[in-house]
Short mmCIF file of C-alpha atoms and ligand atoms in Angstrom, two decimals:
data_model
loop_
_atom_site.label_atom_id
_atom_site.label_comp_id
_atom_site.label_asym_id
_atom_site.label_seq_id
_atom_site.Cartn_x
_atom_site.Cartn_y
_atom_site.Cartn_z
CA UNK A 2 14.41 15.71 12.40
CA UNK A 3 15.07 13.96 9.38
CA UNK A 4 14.12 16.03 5.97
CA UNK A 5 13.72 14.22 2.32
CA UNK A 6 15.90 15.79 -0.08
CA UNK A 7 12.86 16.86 -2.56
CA UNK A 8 13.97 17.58 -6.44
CA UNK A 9 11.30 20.17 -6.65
CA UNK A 10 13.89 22.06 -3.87
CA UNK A 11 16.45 21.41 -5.53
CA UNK A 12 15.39 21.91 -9.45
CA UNK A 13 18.00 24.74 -10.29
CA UNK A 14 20.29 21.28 -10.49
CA UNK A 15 18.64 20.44 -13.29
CA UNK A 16 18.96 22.17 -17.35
CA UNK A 17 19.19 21.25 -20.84
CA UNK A 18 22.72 19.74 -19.84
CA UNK A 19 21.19 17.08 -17.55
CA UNK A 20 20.41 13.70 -18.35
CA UNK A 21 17.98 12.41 -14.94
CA UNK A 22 17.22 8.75 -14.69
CA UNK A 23 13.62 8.56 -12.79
CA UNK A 24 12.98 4.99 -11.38
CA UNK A 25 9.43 4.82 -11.42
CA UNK A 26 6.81 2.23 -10.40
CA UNK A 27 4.97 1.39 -13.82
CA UNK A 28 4.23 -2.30 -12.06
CA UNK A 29 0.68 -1.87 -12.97
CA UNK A 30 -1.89 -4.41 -14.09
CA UNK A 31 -2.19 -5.14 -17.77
CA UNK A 32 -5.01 -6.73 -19.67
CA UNK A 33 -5.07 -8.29 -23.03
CA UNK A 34 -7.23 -7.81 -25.97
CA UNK A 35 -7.52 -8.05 -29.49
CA UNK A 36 -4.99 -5.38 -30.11
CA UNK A 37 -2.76 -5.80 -27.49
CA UNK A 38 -1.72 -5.03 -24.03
CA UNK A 39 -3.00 -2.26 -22.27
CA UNK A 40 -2.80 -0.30 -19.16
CA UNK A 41 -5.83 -1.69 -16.20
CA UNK A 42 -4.99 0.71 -13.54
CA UNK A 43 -3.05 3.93 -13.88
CA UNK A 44 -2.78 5.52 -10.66
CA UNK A 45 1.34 4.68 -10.13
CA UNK A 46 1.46 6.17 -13.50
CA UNK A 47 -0.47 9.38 -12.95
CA UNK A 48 1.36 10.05 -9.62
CA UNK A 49 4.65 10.01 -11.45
CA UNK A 50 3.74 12.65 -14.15
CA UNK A 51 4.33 16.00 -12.23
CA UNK A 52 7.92 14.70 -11.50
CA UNK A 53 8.59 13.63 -15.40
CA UNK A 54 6.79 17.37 -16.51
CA UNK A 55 9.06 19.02 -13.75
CA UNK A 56 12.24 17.68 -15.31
CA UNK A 57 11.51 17.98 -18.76
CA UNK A 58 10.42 21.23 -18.78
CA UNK A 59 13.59 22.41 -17.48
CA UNK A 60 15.05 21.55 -20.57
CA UNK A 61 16.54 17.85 -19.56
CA UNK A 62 16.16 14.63 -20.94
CA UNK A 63 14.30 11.91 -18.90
CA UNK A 64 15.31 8.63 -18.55
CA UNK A 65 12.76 6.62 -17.12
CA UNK A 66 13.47 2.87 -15.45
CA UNK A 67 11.03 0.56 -13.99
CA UNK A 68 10.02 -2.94 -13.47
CA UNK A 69 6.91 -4.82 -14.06
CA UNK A 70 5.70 -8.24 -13.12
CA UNK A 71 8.14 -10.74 -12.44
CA UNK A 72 10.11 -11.96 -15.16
CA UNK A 73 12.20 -15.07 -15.10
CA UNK A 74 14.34 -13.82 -17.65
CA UNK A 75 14.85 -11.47 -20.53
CA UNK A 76 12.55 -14.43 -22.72
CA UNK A 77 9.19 -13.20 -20.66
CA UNK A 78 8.49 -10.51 -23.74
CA UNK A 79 4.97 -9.80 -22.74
CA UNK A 80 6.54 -8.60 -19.47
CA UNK A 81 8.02 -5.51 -21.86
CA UNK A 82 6.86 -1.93 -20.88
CA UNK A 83 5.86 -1.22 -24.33
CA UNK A 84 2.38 -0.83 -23.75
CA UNK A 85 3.00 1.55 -21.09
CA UNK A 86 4.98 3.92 -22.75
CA UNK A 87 2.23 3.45 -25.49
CA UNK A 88 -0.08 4.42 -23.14
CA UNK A 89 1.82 7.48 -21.67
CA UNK A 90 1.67 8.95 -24.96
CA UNK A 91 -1.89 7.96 -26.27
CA UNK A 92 -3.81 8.79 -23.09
CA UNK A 93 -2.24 11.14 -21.27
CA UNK A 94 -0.60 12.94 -24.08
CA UNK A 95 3.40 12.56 -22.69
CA UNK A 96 5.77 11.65 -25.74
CA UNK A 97 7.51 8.86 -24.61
CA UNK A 98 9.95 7.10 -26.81
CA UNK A 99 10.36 3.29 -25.45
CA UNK A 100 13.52 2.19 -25.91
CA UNK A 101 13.79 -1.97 -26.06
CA UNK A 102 16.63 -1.87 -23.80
CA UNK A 103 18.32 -0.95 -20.54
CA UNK A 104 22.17 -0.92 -20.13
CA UNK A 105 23.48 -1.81 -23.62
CA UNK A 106 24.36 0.35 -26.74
CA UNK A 107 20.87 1.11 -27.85
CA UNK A 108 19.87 2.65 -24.30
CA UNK A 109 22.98 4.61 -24.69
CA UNK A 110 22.52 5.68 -28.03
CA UNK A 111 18.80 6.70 -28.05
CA UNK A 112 19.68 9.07 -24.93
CA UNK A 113 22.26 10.09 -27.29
CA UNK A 114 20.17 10.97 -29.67
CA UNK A 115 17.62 12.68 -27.47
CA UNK A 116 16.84 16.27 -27.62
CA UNK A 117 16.49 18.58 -24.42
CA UNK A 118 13.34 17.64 -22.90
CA UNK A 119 12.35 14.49 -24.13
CA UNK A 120 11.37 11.54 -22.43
CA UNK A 121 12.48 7.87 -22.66
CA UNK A 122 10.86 4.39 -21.24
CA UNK A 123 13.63 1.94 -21.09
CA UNK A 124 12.81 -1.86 -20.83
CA UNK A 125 12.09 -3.83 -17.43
CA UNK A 126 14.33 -3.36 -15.03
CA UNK A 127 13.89 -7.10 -14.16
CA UNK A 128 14.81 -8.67 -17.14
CA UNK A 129 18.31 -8.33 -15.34
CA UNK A 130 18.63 -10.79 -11.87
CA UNK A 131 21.28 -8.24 -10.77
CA UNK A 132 18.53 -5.74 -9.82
CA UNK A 133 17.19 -7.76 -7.34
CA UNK A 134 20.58 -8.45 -6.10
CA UNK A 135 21.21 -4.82 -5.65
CA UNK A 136 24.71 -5.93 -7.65
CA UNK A 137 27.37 -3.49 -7.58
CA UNK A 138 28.42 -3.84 -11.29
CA UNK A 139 24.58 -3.19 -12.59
CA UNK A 140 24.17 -0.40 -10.37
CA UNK A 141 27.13 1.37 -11.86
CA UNK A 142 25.49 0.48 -15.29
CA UNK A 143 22.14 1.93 -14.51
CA UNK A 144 23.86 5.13 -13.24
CA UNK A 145 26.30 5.76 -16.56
CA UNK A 146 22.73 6.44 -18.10
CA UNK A 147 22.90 10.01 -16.34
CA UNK A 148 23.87 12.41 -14.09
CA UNK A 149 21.14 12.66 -11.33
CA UNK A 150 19.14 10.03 -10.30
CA UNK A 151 15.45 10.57 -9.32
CA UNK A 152 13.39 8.16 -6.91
CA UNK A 153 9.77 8.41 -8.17
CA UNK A 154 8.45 4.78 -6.75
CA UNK A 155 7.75 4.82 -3.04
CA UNK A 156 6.12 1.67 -3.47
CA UNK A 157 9.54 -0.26 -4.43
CA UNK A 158 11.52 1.83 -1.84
CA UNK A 159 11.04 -1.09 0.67
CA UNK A 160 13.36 -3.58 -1.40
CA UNK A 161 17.31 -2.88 -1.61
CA UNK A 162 16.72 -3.30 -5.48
CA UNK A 163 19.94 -1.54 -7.85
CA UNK A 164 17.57 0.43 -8.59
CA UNK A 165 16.19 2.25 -5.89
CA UNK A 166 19.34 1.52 -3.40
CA UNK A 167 22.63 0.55 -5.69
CA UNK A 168 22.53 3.33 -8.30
CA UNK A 169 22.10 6.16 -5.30
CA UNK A 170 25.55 5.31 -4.77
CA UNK A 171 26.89 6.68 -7.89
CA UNK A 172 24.68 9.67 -8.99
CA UNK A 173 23.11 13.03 -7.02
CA UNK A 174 19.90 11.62 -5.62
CA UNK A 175 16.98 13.42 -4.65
CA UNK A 176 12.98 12.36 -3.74
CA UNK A 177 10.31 12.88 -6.90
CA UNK A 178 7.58 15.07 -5.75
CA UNK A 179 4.90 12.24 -5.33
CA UNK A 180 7.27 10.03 -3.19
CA UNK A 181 7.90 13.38 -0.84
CA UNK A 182 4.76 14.04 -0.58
CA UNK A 183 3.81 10.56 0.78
CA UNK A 184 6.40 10.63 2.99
CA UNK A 185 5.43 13.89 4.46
CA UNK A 186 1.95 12.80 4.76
CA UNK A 187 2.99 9.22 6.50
CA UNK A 188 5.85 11.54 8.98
CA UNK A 189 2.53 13.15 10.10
CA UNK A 190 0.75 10.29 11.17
CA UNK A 191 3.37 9.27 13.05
CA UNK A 192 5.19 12.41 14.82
CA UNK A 193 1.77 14.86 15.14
CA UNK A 194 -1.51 13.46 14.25
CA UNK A 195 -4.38 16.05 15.06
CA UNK A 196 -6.00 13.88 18.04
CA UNK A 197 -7.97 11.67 18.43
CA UNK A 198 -6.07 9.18 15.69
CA UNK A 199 -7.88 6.30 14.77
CA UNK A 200 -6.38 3.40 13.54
CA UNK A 201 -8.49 1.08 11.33
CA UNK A 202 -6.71 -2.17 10.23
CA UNK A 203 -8.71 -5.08 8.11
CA UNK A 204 -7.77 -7.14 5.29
CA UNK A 205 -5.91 -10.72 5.07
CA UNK A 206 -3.13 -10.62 6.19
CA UNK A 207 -1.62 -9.87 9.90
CA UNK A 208 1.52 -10.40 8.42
CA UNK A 209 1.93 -7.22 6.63
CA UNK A 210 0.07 -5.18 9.28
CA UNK A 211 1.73 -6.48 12.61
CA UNK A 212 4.74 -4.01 12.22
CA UNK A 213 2.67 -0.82 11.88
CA UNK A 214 0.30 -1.93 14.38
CA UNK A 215 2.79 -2.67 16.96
CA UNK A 216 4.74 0.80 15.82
CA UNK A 217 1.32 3.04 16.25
CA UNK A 218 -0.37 1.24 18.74
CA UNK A 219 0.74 4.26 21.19
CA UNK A 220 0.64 7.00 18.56
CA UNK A 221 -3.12 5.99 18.15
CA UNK A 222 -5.55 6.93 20.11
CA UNK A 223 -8.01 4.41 19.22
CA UNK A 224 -7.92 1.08 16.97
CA UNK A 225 -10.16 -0.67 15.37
CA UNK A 226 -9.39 -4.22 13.80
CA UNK A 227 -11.65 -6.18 11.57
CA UNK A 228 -11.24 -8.55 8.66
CA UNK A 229 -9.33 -11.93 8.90
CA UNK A 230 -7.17 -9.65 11.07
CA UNK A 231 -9.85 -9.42 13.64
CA UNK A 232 -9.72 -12.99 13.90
CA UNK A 233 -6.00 -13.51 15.21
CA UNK A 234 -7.57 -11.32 18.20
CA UNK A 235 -10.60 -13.08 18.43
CA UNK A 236 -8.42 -16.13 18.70
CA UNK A 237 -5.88 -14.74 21.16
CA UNK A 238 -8.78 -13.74 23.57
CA UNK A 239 -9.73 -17.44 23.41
CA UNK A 240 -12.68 -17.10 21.10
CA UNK A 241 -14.15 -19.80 18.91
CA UNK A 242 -13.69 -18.73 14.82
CA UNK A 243 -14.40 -22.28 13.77
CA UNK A 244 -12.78 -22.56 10.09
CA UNK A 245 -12.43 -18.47 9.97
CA UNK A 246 -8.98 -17.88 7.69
CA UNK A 247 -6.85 -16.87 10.65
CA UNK A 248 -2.60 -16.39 9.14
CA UNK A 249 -0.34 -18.82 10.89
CA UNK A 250 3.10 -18.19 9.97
CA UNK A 251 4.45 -21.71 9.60
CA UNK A 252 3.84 -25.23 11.23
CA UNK A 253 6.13 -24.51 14.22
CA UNK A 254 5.18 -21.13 14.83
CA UNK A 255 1.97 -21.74 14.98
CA UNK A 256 0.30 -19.12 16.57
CA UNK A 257 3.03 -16.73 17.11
CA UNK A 258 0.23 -14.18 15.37
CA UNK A 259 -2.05 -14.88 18.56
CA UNK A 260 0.53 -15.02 20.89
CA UNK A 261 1.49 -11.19 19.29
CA UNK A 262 -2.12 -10.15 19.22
CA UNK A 263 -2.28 -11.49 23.13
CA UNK A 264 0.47 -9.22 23.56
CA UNK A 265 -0.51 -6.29 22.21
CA UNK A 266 -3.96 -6.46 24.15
CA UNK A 267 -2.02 -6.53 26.99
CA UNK A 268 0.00 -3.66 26.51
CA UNK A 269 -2.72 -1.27 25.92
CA UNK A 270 -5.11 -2.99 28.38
CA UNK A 271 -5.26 -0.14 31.09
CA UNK A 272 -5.79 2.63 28.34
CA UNK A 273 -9.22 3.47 28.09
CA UNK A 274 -10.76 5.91 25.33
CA UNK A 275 -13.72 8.02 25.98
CA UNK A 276 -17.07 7.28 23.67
CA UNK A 277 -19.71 10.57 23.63
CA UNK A 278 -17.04 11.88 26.03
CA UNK A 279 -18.42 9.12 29.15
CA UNK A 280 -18.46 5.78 28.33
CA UNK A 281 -14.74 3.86 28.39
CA UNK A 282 -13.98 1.37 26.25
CA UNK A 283 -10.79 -0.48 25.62
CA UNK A 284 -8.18 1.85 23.64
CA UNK A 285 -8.04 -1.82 20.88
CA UNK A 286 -11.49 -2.94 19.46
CA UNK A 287 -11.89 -6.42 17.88
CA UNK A 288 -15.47 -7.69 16.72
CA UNK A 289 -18.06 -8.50 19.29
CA UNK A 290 -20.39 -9.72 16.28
CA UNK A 291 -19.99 -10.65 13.12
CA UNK A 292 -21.50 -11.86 9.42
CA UNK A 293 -20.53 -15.51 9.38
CA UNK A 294 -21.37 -18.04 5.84
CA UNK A 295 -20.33 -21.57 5.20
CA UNK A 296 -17.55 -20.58 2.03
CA UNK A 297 -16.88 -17.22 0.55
CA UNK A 298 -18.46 -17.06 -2.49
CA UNK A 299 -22.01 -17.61 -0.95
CA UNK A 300 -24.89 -16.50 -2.98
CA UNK A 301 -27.71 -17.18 -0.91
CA UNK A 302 -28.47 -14.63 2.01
CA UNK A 303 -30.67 -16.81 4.04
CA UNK A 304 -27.19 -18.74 5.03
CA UNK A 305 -25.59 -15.91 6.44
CA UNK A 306 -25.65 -16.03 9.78
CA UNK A 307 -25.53 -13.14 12.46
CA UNK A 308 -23.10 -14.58 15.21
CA UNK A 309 -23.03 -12.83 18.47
CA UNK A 310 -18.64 -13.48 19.79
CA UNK A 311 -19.04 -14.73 23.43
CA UNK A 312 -17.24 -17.14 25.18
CA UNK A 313 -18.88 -20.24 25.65
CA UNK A 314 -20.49 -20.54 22.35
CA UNK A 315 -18.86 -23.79 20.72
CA UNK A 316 -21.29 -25.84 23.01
CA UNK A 317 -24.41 -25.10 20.33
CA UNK A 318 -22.80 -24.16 17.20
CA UNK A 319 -20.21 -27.72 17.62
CA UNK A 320 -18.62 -28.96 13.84
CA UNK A 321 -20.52 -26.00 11.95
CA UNK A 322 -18.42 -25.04 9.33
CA UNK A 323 -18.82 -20.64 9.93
CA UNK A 324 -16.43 -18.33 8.61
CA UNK A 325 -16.22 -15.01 10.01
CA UNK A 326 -16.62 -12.72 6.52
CA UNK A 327 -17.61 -9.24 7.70
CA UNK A 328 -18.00 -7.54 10.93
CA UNK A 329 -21.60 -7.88 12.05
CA UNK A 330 -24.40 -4.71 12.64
CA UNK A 331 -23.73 -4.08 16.38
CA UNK A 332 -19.95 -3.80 15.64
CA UNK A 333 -20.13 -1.95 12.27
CA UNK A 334 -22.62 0.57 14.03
CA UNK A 335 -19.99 1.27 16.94
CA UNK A 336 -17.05 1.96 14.59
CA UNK A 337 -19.04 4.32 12.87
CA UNK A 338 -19.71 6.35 15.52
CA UNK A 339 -16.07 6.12 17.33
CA UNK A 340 -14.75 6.94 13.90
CA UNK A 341 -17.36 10.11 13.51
CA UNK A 342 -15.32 11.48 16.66
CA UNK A 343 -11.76 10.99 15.29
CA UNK A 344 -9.73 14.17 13.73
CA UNK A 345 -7.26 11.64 12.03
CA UNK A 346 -7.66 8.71 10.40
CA UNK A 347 -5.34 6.01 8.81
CA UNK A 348 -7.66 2.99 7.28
CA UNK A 349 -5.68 -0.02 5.72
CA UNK A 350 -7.65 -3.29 5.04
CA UNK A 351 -11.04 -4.13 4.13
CA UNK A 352 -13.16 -5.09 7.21
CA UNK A 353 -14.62 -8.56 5.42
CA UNK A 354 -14.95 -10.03 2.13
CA UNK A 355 -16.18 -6.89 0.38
CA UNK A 356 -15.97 -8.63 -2.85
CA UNK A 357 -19.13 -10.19 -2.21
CA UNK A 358 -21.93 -8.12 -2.00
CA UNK A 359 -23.26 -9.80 0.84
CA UNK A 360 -19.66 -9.33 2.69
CA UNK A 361 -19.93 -5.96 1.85
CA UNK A 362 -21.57 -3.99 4.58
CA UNK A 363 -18.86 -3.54 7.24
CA UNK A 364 -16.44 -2.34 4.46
CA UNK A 365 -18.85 0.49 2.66
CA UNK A 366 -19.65 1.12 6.68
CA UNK A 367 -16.67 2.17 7.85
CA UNK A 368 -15.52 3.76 4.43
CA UNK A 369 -18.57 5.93 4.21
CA UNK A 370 -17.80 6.69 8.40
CA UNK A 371 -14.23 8.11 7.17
CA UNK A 372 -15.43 10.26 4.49
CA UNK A 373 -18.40 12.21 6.51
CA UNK A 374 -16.41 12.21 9.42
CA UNK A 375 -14.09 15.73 9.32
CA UNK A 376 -11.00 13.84 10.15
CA UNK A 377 -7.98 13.98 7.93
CA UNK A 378 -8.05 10.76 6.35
CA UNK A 379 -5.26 8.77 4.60
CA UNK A 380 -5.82 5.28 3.14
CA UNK A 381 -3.50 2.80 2.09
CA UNK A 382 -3.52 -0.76 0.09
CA UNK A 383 -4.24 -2.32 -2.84
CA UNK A 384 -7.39 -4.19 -1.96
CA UNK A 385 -8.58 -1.02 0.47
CA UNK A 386 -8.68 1.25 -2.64
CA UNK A 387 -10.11 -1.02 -4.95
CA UNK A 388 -12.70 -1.22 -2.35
CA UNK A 389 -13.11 2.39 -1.74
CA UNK A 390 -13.20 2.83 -5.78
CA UNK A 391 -16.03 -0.24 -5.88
CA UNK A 392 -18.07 2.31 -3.33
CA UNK A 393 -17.30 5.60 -5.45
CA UNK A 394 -15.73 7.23 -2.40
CA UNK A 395 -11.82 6.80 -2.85
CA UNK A 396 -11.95 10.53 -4.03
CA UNK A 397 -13.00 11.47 -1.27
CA UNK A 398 -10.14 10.82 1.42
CA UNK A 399 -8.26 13.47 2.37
CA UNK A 400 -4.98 11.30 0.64
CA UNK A 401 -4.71 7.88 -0.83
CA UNK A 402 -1.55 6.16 -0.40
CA UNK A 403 -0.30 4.27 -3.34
CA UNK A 404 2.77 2.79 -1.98
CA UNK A 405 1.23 -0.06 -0.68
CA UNK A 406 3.29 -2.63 1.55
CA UNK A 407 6.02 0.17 1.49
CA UNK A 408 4.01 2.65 3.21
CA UNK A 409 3.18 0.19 5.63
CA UNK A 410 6.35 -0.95 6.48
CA UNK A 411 7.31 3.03 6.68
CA UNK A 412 4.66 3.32 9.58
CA UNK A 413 6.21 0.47 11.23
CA UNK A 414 8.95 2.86 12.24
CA UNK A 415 11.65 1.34 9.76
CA UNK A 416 14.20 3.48 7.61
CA UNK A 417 13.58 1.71 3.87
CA UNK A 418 16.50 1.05 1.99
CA UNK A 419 15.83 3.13 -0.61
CA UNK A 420 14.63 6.51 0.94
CA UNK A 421 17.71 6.13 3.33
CA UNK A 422 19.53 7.96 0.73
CA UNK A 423 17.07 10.48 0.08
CA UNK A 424 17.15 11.63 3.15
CA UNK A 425 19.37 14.65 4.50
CA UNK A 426 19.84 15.00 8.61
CA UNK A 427 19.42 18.33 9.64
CA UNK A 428 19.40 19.56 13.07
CA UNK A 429 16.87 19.89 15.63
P1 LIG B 514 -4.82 -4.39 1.39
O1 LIG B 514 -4.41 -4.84 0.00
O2 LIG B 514 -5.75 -3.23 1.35
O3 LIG B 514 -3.62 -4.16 2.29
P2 LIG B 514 -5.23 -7.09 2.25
O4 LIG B 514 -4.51 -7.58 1.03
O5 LIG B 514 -4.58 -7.28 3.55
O6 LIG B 514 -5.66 -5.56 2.06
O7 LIG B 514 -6.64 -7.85 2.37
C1 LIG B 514 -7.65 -7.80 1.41
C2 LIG B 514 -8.40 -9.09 1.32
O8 LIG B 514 -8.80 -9.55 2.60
C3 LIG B 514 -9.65 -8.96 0.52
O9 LIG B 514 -9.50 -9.56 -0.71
C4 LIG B 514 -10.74 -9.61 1.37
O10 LIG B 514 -11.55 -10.52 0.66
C5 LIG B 514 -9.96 -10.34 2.41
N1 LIG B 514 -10.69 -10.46 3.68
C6 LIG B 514 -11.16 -9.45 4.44
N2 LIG B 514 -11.82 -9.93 5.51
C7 LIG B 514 -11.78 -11.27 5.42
C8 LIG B 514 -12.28 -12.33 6.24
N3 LIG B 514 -12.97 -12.09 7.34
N4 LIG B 514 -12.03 -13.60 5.84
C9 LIG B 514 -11.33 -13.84 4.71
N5 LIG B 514 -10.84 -12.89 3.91
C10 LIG B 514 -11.05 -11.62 4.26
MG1 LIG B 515 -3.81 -6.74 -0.76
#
């Protein structure tokens, strides 16, 4: 058993004495106006509050670290979390003094100067190339800015960054409350789902998924792939896709996606799963129709084509140019009703081209199929809760992940660099 060392368990660490650095995931999306910069998306933000109110209210002063975007340097000033620390104080009413600096005399100075409690924003972590090189030297830096070290951003836990791996090496380190919590969620998917687990995986990219899929394929009791993902199978069972975006990792490896899709068929070939309790059907589900169009941003619904997947088919539909952008009625209908019947659910990817309204359907299917279903559901990615949002339904899952590729690399069984030192072995 492997338990996260949580700073809520361990907050009588923590008084006016302490100075805790909190590396937090402020990466969000910023827009610009007429008067300035501001905040798109808060949801990293917001998760990271009850950690920041825990430790200042026990008298301490916060010392908050993050990156955001990808600077090429210290000259990328609109890369500067200014706006966010503006933003933490305007709209959700946290004092935050920003601090246009990270490791040199002013950082060191305006903690100096702080008072018991308050909170400070220092500048992008990425400013500085050592971060990324997890160098030794920066590390030590980041850690002479306190005396406990919080890890508040899941979703950069999957990168052996200074700041997330390095610094752990040099201060007390313990889990924020948000990033426990995720984990605790994600350790339940994977050591005692209530059964029968569904799997849903969509979106673009196999790439990102392939881990997890392979990792859960025999925790799950069911899955069910659509999006370009769906097409990698449809491809590996010999199926014609036409010009359907299907990921190819590289020239030479060309379809070592299909040839990993052929294999996972295989291994769960002789599992069956039970629909209405009677009728078997293969434990992993791949399209058997689908909404096909001519180029993604089609406008006109009279060239969306209804394709029925069956073998010999590139005989009549020879040199048309279909790509596969949703999953069609017959197969949208079916997931809805194995998904009704699931207790668990883990959904990551959007099942077509949701973006455009006429791509839509399977996506706002399946979502709506989570929510009314009683299952515990958890939903991950960027584009899958922008989706969910776009539907007015991501508030009702039972838990949306917000670590993004991190939690997906998590469920593909893999310690992360930078929870490694959160966690604390105790016996079975
Ligand atoms: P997430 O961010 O939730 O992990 P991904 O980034 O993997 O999801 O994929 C999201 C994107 O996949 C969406 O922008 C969507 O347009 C695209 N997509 C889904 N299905 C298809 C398809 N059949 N063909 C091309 N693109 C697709
Ligand atoms: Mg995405």
């Amino acid at each position: 058993m492997t338990k996260i060392l949580s700073i809520s368990d361990h907050i009588d660490k923590i008084n006016e004495n302490s100075v805790v650095v909190v590396r937090v995931d402020f990466n969000v999306p910023l827009n610009h106006s007429k008067i300035g910069w501001r905040v798109a998306n808060d949801e990293r933000i917001k998760a990271s509050l009850p950690t920041i109110q825990l430790v200042s209210q026990r008298g301490a002063k916060v010392v908050l670290i993050s990156h955001l975007g990808r600077p090429k340097s210290d000259k990328d000033k609109h890369l500067s979390l200014e706006p966010v620390a503006k933003y933490l104080t305007e709209k959700l009413h946290i004092p935050v003094r920003f601090v246009p600096d990270l490791i040199g005399q002013k950082a060191h100075q305006a903690i100096m100067e702080a008072k018991s409690g308050d909170v400070l924003l220092l500048e992008n972590l990425r400013f500085f190339q050592e971060e990324k090189a997890n160098d030794q030297e920066f590390s030590k830096k980041l850690a002479s800015l306190g005396n406990l070290y919080v890890n508040e951003a899941f979703s950069a836990s999957h990168r052996a960054h200074a700041s997330v791996v390095g610094i752990t090496k040099y201060l007390p380190s313990f889990a924020g409350i948000r990033l426990t919590e995720e984990i605790s969620i994600l350790n339940n998917l994977i050591d005692k789902p209530k059964k029968p687990f569904v799997l849903i995986i969509g979106g673009a990219k196999i790439s990102d998924k392939v881990g997890m899929l392979k990792y859960l394929a025999s925790k799950a009791d069911l899955i069910l792939v659509g999006g370009a993902c769906a097409n990698t199978f449809l491809k590996a069972e010999g199926l014609e896709i036409y010009r359907s975006r299907v990921e190819e990792i590289d020239a030479e490896n060309k379809n070592a996606f299909v040839k990993l899709a052929k294999e996972l068929i295989t291994q769960v070939k002789t599992e069956k799963v039970l629909k209405d309790n009677y009728i078997p059907l293969p434990k992993l589900l791949f399209p058997f129709d689908v909404l096909a169009g001519r180029k993604i941003d089609e406008k006109n619904r009279d060239k969306v084509k209804k394709i029925a997947l069956h073998t010999n088919m590139k005989d009549e539909e020879e040199n048309e140019p279909w790509m596969y952008l949703d999953i069609g009625p017959k197969t949208r209908q079916l997931y809805a009703e194995l998904i009704a019947q699931a207790e668990t659910v883990f959904w990551n990817g959007p099942m077509g081209v949701w973006e455009n309204p006429l791509f839509a359907t399977g996506t706002r299917t399946i979502a709506r199929a989570i929510v009314q279903s009683r299952a515990h559901s958890v939903v991950g990615g960027g584009d899958t809760i922008a989706a969910a949002h776009h539907f007015h339904l991501d508030r009702k899952f039972s838990f949306v992940s917000i670590a993004g590729g991190a939690a997906l690399e998590y469920l593909s069984g893999k310690t992360l660099p930078g929870i490694k030192p959160l966690i604390k072995f105790t016996p079975n």
